[in-house]
Coordinates of C-alpha atoms in Angstrom, one line a residue:
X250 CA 0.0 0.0 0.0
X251 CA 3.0 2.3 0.9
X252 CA 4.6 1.5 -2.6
X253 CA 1.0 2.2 -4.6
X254 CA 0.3 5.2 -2.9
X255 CA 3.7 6.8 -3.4
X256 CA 3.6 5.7 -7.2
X257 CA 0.3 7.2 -7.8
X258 CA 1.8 10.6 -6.2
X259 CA 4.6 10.4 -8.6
X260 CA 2.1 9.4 -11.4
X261 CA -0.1 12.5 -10.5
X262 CA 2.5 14.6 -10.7
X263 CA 4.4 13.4 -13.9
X264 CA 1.2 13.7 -15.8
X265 CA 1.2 17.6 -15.2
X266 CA 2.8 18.5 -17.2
X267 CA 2.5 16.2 -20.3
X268 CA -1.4 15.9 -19.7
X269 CA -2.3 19.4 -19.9
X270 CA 0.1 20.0 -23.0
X271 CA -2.5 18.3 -25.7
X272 CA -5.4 20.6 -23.7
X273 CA -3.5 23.6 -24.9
X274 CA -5.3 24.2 -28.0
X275 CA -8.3 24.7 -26.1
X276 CA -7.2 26.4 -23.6
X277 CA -6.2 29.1 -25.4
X278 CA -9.8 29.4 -27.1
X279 CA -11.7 29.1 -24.4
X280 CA -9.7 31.6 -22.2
X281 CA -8.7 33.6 -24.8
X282 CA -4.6 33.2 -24.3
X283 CA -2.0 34.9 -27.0
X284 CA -0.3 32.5 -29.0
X285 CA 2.7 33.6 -26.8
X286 CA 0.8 33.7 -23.7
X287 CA -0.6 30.2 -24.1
X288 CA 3.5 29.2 -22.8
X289 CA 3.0 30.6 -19.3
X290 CA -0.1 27.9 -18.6
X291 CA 3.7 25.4 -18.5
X292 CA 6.1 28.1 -16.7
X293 CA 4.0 28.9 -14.0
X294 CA 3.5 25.3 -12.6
X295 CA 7.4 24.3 -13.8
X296 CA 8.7 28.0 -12.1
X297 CA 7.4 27.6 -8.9
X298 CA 7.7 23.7 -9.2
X299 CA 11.2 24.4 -9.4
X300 CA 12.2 27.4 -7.6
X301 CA 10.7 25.8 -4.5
X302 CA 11.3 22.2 -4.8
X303 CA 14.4 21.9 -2.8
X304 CA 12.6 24.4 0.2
X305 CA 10.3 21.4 0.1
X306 CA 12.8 18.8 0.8
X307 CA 14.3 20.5 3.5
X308 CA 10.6 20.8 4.8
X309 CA 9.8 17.2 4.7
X310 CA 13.1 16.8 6.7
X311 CA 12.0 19.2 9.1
X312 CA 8.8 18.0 9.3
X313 CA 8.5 14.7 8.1
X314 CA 7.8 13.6 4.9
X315 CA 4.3 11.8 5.5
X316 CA 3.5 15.4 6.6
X317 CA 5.1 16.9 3.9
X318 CA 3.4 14.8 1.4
X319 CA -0.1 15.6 3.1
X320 CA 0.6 19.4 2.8
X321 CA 1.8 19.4 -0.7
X322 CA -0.9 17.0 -1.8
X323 CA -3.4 19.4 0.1
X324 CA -2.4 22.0 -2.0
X325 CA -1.7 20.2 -5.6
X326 CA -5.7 19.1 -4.9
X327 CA -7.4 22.2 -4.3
X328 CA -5.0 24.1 -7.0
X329 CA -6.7 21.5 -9.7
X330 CA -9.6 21.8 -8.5
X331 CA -9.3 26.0 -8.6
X332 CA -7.9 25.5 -11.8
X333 CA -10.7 23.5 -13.6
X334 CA -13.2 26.1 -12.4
X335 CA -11.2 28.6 -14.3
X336 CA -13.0 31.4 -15.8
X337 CA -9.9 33.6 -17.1
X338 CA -6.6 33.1 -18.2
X339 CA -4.9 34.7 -14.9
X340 CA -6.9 32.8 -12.7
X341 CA -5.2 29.7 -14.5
X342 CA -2.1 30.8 -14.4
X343 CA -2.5 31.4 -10.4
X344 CA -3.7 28.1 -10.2
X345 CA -1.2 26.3 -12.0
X346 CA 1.7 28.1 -10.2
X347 CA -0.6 27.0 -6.7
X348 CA -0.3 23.6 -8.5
X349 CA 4.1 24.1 -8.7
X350 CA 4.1 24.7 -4.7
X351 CA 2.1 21.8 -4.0
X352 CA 4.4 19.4 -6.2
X353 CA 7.6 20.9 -4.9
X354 CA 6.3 19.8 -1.0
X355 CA 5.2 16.2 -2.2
X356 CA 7.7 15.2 -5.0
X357 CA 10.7 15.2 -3.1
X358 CA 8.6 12.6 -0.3
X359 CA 8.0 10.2 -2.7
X360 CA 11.8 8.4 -2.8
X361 CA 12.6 9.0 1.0
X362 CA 9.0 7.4 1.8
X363 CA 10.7 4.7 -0.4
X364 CA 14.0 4.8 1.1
X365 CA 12.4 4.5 5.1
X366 CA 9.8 1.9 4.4
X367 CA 11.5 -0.7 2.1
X368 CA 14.7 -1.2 4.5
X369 CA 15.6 -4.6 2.7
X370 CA 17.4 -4.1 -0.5
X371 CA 16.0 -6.3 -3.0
X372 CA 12.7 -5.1 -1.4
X373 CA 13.9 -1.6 -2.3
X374 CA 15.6 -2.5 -5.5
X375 CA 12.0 -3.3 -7.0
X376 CA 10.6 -0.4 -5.7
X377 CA 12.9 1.9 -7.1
X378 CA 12.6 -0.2 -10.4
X379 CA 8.7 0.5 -10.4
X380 CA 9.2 4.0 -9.8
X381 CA 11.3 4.5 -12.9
X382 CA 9.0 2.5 -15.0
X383 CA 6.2 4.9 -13.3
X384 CA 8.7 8.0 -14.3
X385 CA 9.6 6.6 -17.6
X386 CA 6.0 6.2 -19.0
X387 CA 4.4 8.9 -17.4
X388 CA 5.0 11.1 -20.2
X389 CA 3.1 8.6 -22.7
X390 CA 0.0 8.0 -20.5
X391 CA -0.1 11.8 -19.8
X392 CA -0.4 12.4 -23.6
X393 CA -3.2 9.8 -24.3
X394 CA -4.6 10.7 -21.0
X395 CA -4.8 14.2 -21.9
X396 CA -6.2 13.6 -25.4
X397 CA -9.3 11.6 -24.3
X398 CA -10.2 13.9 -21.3
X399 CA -10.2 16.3 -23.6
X400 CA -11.7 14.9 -26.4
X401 CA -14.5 13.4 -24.4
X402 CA -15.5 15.8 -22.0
X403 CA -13.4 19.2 -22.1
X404 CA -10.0 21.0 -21.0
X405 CA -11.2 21.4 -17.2
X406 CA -10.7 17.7 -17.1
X407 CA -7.1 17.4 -17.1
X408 CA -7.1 19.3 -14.2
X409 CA -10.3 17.8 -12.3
X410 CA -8.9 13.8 -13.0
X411 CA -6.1 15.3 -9.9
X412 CA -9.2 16.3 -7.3
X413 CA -10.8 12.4 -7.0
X414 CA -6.7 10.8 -7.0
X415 CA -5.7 13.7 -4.5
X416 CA -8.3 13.1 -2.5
X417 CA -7.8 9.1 -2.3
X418 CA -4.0 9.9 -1.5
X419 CA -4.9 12.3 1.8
X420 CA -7.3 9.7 3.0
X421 CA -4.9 6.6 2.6
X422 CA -1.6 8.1 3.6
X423 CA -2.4 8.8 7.0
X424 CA -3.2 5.2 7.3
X425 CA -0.7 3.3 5.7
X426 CA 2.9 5.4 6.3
X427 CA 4.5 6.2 8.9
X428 CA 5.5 9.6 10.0
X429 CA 9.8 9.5 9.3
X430 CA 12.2 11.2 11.7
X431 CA 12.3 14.6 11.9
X432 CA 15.8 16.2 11.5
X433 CA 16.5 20.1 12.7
X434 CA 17.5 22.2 10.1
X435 CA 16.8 25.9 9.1
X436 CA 14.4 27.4 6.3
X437 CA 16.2 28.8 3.7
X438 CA 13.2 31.0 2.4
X439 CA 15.2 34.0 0.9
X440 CA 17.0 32.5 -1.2
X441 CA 13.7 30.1 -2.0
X442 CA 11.7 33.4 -3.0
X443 CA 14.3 35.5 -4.6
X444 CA 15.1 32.5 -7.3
X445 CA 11.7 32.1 -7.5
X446 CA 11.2 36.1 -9.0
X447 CA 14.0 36.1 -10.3
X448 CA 13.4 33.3 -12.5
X449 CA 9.7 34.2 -13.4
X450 CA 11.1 38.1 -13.8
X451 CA 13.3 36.5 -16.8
X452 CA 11.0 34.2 -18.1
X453 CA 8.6 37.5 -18.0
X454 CA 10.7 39.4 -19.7
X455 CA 11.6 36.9 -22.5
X456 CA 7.5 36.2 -23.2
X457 CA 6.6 39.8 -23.0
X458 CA 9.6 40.6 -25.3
X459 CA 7.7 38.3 -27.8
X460 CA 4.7 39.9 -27.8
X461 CA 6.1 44.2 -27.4
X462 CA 9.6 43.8 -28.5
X463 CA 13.0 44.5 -27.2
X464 CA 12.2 48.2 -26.5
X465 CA 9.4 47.4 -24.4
X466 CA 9.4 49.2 -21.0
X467 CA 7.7 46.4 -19.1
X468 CA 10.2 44.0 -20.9
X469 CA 13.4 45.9 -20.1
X470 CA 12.1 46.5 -16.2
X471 CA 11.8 42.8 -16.3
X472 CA 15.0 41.7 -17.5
X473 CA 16.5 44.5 -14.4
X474 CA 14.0 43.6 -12.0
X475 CA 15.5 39.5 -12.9
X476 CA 19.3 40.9 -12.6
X477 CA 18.6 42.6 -9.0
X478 CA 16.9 39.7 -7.5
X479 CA 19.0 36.9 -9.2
X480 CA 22.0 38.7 -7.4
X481 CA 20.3 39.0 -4.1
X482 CA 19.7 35.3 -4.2
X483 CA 24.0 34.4 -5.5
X484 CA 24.5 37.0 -2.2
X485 CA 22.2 35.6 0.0
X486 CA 23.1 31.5 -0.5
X487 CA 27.1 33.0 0.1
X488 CA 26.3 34.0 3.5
X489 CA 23.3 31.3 4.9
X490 CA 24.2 28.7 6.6
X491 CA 21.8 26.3 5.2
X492 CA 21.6 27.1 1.8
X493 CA 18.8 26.2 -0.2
X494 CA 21.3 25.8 -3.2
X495 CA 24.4 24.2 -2.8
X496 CA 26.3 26.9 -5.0
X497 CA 29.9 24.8 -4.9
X498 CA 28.5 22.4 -6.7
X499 CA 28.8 24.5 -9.8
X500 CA 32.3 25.0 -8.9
X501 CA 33.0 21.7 -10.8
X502 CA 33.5 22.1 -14.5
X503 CA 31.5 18.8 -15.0
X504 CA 28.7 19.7 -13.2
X505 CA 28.7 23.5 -15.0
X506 CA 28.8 22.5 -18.4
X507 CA 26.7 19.4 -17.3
X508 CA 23.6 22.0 -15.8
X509 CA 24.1 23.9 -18.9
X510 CA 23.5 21.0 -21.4
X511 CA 20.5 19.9 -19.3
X512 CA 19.3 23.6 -20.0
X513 CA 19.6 23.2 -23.6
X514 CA 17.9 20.0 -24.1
X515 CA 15.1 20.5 -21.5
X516 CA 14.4 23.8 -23.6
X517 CA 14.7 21.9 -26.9
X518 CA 13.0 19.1 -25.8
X519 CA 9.6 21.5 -23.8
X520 CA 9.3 23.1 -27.2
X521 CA 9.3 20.2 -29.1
X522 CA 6.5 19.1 -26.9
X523 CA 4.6 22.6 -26.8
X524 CA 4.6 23.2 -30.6
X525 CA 4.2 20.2 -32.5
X526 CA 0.8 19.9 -29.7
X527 CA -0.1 23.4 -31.6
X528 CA 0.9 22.2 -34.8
X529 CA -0.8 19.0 -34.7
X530 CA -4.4 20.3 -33.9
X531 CA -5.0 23.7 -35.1
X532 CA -2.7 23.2 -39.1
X533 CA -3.4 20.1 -39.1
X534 CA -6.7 19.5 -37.9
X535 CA -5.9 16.4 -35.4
X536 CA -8.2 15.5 -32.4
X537 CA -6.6 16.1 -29.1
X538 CA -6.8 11.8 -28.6
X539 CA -5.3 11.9 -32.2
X540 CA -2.6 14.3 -30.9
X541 CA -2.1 12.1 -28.2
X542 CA -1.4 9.0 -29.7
X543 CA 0.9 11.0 -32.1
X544 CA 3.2 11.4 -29.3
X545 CA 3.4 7.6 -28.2
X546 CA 6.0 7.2 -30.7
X547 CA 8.2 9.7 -29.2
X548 CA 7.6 8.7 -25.5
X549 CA 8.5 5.1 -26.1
X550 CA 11.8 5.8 -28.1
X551 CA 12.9 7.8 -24.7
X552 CA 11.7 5.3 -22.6
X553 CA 13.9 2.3 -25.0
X554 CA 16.6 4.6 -25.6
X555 CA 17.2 4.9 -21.8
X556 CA 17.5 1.6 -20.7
X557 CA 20.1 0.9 -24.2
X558 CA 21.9 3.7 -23.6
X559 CA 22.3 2.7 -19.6
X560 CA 23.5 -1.0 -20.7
X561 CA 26.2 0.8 -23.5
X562 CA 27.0 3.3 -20.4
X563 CA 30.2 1.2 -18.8
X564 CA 31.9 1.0 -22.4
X565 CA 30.8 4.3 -24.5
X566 CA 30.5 6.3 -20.9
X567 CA 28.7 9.2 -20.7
X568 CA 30.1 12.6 -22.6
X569 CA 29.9 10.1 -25.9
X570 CA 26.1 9.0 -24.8
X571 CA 25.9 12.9 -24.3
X572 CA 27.0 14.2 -27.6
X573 CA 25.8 11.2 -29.5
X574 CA 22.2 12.2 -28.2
X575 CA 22.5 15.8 -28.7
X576 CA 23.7 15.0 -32.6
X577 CA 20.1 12.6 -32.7
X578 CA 18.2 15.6 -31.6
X579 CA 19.7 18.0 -33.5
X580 CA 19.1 15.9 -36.5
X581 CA 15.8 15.3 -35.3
X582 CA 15.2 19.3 -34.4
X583 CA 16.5 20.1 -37.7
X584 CA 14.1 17.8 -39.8
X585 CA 11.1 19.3 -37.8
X586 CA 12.2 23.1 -39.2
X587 CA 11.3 21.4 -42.5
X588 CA 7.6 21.1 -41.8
X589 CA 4.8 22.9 -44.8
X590 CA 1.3 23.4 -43.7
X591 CA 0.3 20.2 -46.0
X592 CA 3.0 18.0 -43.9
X593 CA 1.6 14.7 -43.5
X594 CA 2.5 12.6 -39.9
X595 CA 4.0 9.8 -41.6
X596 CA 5.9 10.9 -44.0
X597 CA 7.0 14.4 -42.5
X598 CA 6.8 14.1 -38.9
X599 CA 7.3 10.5 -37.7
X600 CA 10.8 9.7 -38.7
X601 CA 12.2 12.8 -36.9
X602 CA 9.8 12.4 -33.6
X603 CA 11.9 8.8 -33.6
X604 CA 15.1 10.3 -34.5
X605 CA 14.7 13.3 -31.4
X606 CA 13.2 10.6 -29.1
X607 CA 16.2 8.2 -29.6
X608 CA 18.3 11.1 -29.0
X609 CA 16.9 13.0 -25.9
X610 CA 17.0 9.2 -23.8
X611 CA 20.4 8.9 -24.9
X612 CA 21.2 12.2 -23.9
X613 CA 19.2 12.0 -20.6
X614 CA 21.4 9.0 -19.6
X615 CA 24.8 10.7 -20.1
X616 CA 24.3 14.2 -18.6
X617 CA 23.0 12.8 -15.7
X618 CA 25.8 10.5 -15.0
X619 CA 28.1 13.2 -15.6
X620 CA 26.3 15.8 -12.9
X621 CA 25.8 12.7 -10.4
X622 CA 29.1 11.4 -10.5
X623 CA 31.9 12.2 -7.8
X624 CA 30.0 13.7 -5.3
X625 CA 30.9 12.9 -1.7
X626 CA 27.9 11.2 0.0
X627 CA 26.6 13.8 2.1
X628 CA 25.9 15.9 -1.1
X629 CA 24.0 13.2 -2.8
X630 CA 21.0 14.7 -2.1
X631 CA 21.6 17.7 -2.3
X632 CA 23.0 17.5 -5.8
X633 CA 20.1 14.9 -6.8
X634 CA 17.7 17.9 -6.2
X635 CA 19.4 20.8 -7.7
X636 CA 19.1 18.4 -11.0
X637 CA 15.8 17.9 -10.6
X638 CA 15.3 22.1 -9.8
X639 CA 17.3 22.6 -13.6
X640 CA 15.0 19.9 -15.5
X641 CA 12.3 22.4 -14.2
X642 CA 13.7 26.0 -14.2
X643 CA 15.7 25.0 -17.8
X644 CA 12.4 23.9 -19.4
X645 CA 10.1 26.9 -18.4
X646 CA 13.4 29.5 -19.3
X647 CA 14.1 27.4 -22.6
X648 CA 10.5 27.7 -23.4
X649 CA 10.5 31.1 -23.1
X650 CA 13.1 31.9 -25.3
X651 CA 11.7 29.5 -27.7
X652 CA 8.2 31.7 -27.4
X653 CA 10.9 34.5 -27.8
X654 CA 11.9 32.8 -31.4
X655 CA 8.5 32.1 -32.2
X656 CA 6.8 35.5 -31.7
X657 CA 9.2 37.0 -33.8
X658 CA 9.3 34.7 -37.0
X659 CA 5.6 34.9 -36.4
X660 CA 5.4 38.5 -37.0
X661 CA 8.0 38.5 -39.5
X662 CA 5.8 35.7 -41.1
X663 CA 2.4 37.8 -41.4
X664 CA 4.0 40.2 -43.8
X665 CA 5.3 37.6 -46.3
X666 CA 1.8 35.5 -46.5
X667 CA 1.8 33.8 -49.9
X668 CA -1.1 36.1 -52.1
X669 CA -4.1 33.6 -52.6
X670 CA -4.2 32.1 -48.9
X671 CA -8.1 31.9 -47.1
X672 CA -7.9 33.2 -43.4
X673 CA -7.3 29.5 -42.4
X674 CA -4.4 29.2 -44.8
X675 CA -3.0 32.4 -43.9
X676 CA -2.9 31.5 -40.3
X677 CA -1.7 28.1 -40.7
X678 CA 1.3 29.9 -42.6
X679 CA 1.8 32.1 -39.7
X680 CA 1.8 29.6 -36.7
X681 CA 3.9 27.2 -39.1
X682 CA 6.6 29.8 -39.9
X683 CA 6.9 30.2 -36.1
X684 CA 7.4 26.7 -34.9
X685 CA 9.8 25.8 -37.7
X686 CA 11.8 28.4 -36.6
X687 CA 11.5 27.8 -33.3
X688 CA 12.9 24.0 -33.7
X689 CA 15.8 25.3 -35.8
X690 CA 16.8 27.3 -32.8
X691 CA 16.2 23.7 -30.6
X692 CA 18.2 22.1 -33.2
X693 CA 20.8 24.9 -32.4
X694 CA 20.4 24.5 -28.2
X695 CA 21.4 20.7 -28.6
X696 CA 24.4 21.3 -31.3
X697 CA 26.0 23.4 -28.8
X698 CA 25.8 20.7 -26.4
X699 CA 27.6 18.8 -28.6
X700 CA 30.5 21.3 -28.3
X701 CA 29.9 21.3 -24.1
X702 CA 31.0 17.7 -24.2
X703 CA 34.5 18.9 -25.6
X704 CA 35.1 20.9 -22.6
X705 CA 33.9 17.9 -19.8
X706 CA 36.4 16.2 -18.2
X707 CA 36.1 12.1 -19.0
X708 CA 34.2 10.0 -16.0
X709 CA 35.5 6.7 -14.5
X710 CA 33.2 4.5 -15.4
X711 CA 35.2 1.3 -13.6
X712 CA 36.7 -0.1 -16.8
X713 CA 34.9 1.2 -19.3
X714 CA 36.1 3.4 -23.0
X715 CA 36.7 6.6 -20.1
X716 CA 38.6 4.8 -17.5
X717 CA 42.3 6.5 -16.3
X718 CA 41.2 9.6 -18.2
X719 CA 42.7 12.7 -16.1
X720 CA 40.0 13.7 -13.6
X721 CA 40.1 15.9 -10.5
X722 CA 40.6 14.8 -7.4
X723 CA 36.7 15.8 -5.9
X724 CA 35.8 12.8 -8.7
X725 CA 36.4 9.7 -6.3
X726 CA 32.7 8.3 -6.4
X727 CA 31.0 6.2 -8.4
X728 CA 27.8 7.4 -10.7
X729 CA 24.9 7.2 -9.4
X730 CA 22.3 5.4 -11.3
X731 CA 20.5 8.0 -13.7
X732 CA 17.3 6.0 -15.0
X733 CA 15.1 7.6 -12.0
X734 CA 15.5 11.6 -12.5
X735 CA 14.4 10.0 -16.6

């Protein structure tokens, strides 16, 4: 019961995100969201997701993590439930960042409720193997999931399927799991809240600079309003002595150029995501449960390529699993800028949704290795979180220069419309002039990757292609295991 109620937490809140991306369409009708505007119904839940998520560790260590899974729970609920009643687009966008706070209080529960309640370590082993599996295909269910919700009833219902599972979850944790050991420890909240802003203040800026320009008042007081508090938070994690961010942990060159590359591909690979949804429905006229499916191909390739490129990890170790990916989605990236209005799926947009999915497992594999590997044991966690915090903060920043890209090509676009286009043809022009250019700038994010892995130093991988490379001396440990932050 312990095991089923944490995996349906962690199912919950994988689906989030991936769920809600085929309701975007929609969305945006209904509540009348810019084409621009429609990216902040993502940033807002993976911004405050994020910027809190390792204040919400700490928290379950202070106070437990069955209470800290009831009181992130509590809130993820009542957030859905807020945000299905919706009536405007800011009231969505409140909810959805509601939804980010209650995520960062439970997620980081659901591996130390693991960790305390299967002591025995085959017992554990499985459990860490179903949560994976849960992690892995969460992306795929989310997309189906999200399609016939959608499809069948309406857009409110990928939020309202969280009310009747939260609900379940606060009724049968309290029975089931134990209340863990409570460990001292201080609240880091400034430097929680001024990444936070600082982080929405650039994301702000970026999405506003789409829509007004470069000139914009409100843009440029964004960008400096992101500057000031983005410095108050480096200051304020120098001088605390509990920092919510470890910042010597970017000290490492591996682990720099290794947060950078998850940066790139979490912004090529949330883009990818956000505009072939767009493309898929309103040029192309599919379904949302047709959009859905469309995606399986893609989430299945990342699952498989995973698991290969884990077995080939030992030999090929992981800069080469790194740059090989990043070269698949490039490839990939670069094959979507192709795209026509008349693009058919199979012939147009299959073989690359393969290619990109082969690539961003691959990819997934190697940089995490790379930033988990060689950090003394009392840092595990710590590090463990700050690469779940930059899968977050690098896909709702990434998508916002993407919407950047977009909004700017889209312009550019409705000034060069072929003569002899309807409305409908004129549009579909428009938005596909946009997201082509958006994925050649993807395709550009995961080539410099590439170039990243020049710069890393090679990881021991205990006799494998990497093994006696020069390495500094912090990089005594052994990798951990990447196939759960997948």
């Amino acid at each position: 019961m312990v095991l089923l109620i944490v995996l349906t937490l962690q199912t919950m809140l994988i689906l989030d995100v991936s769920v809600v991306n085929i309701a975007l369409p929609d969305l945006k009708v209904a509540l009348d969201f810019t084409p621009t505007g429609l990216s902040w119904v993502l940033s807002s839940y993976l911004l405050t997701f994020g910027g809190l998520l390792l204040l919400g560790g700490r928290a379950g260590d202070v106070l437990g993590h069955r209470r800290g899974l009831l009181i992130g729970v509590t809130i993820f609920t009542a957030a859905s439930l807020l945000g299905g009643l919706s009536d405007s687009a800011a009231m969505l966008l409140a909810a959805r960042a509601l939804q980010g706070v209650g995520a960062a209080f439970a997620a980081p529960t659901v591996l130390a409720l693991i960790a305390t309640h299967f002591t025995d370590e085959k017992a554990r082993a499985k459990a860490l193997g179903m949560y994976a599996a849960v992690s892995g295909s969460g992306a795929a269910i989310g997309l189906i999931g999200g399609g016939l919700l959608t499809d069948w009833l309406s857009w409110r219902w990928v939020l309202f399927i969280n009310v009747p599972i939260g609900l379940a979850l606060l009724i049968t944790a309290p029975m089931f799991i134990r209340e863990t050991e409570r460990k001292p420890a201080g609240f880091d909240l400034g430097g929680a809240l001024t990444s936070t802003l600082g982080m929405t203040a650039l994301v702000y800026g970026f999405i506003r600079a789409a829509e007004s320009g470069w000139g914009d008042a409100l843009t440029l007081a964004s960008f400096a309003a992101a500057i000031v508090l983005l410095v108050v938070f480096v200051f304020i994690e120098t001088h605390a002595k509990q920092p919510i961010t470890p910042l010597r942990l970017f000290a490492d060159r591996n682990r720099a150029t290794g947060y950078l590359s998850l940066l790139f591909v979490m912004a090529a690979g949330n883009s990818m995501f956000f505009f072939l949804t767009q493309f898929l429905q309103e040029v192309r006229g599919f379904s949302p449960i047709q959009a859905g499916l469309a995606f399986v191909p893609l989430a299945v390739l990342i699952l498989i390529s995973s698991s290969v490129a884990a077995k080939f990890l030992p030999k090929a170790g992981p800069r080469v699993l790194t740059a090989v990916g990043a070269a698949a989605m490039s490839v990939g990236l670069i094959w979507f800028a192709q795209l026509s209005p008349e693009a058919g799926f199979a012939s147009a947009m299959l073989g690359p949704m393969l290619i990109a999915g082969l690539g961003m497992g691959t990819l997934l594999v190697g940089v995490t290795t790379i930033l988990m590997s060689g950090i003394a044991p009392e840092e595990t966690g710590a590090a463990s979180g700050l690469l779940n915090v930059m899968q977050q903060i690098g896909g709702a920043l990434g998508l916002a220069i993407m919407v950047t890209v977009f909004g700017a090509a889209s312009r550019g676009a409705a000034d060069e419309v072929p003569a002899g286009l309807d409305a409908k043809g004129s549009a579909d022009f428009v938005l596909t002039e946009g997201v082509t250019m958006a994925f050649a700038w993807g395709a550009g994010f995961t080539a410099l990757t590439i170039l990243l892995t020049l710069i890393m130093r090679s990881v021991p991988m205990g006799g494998g292609a990497e093994q006696g490379a020069e390495d500094a001396p912090e990089q005594s440990g052994s990798p951990t295991q990447p196939v759960s932050s997948l």
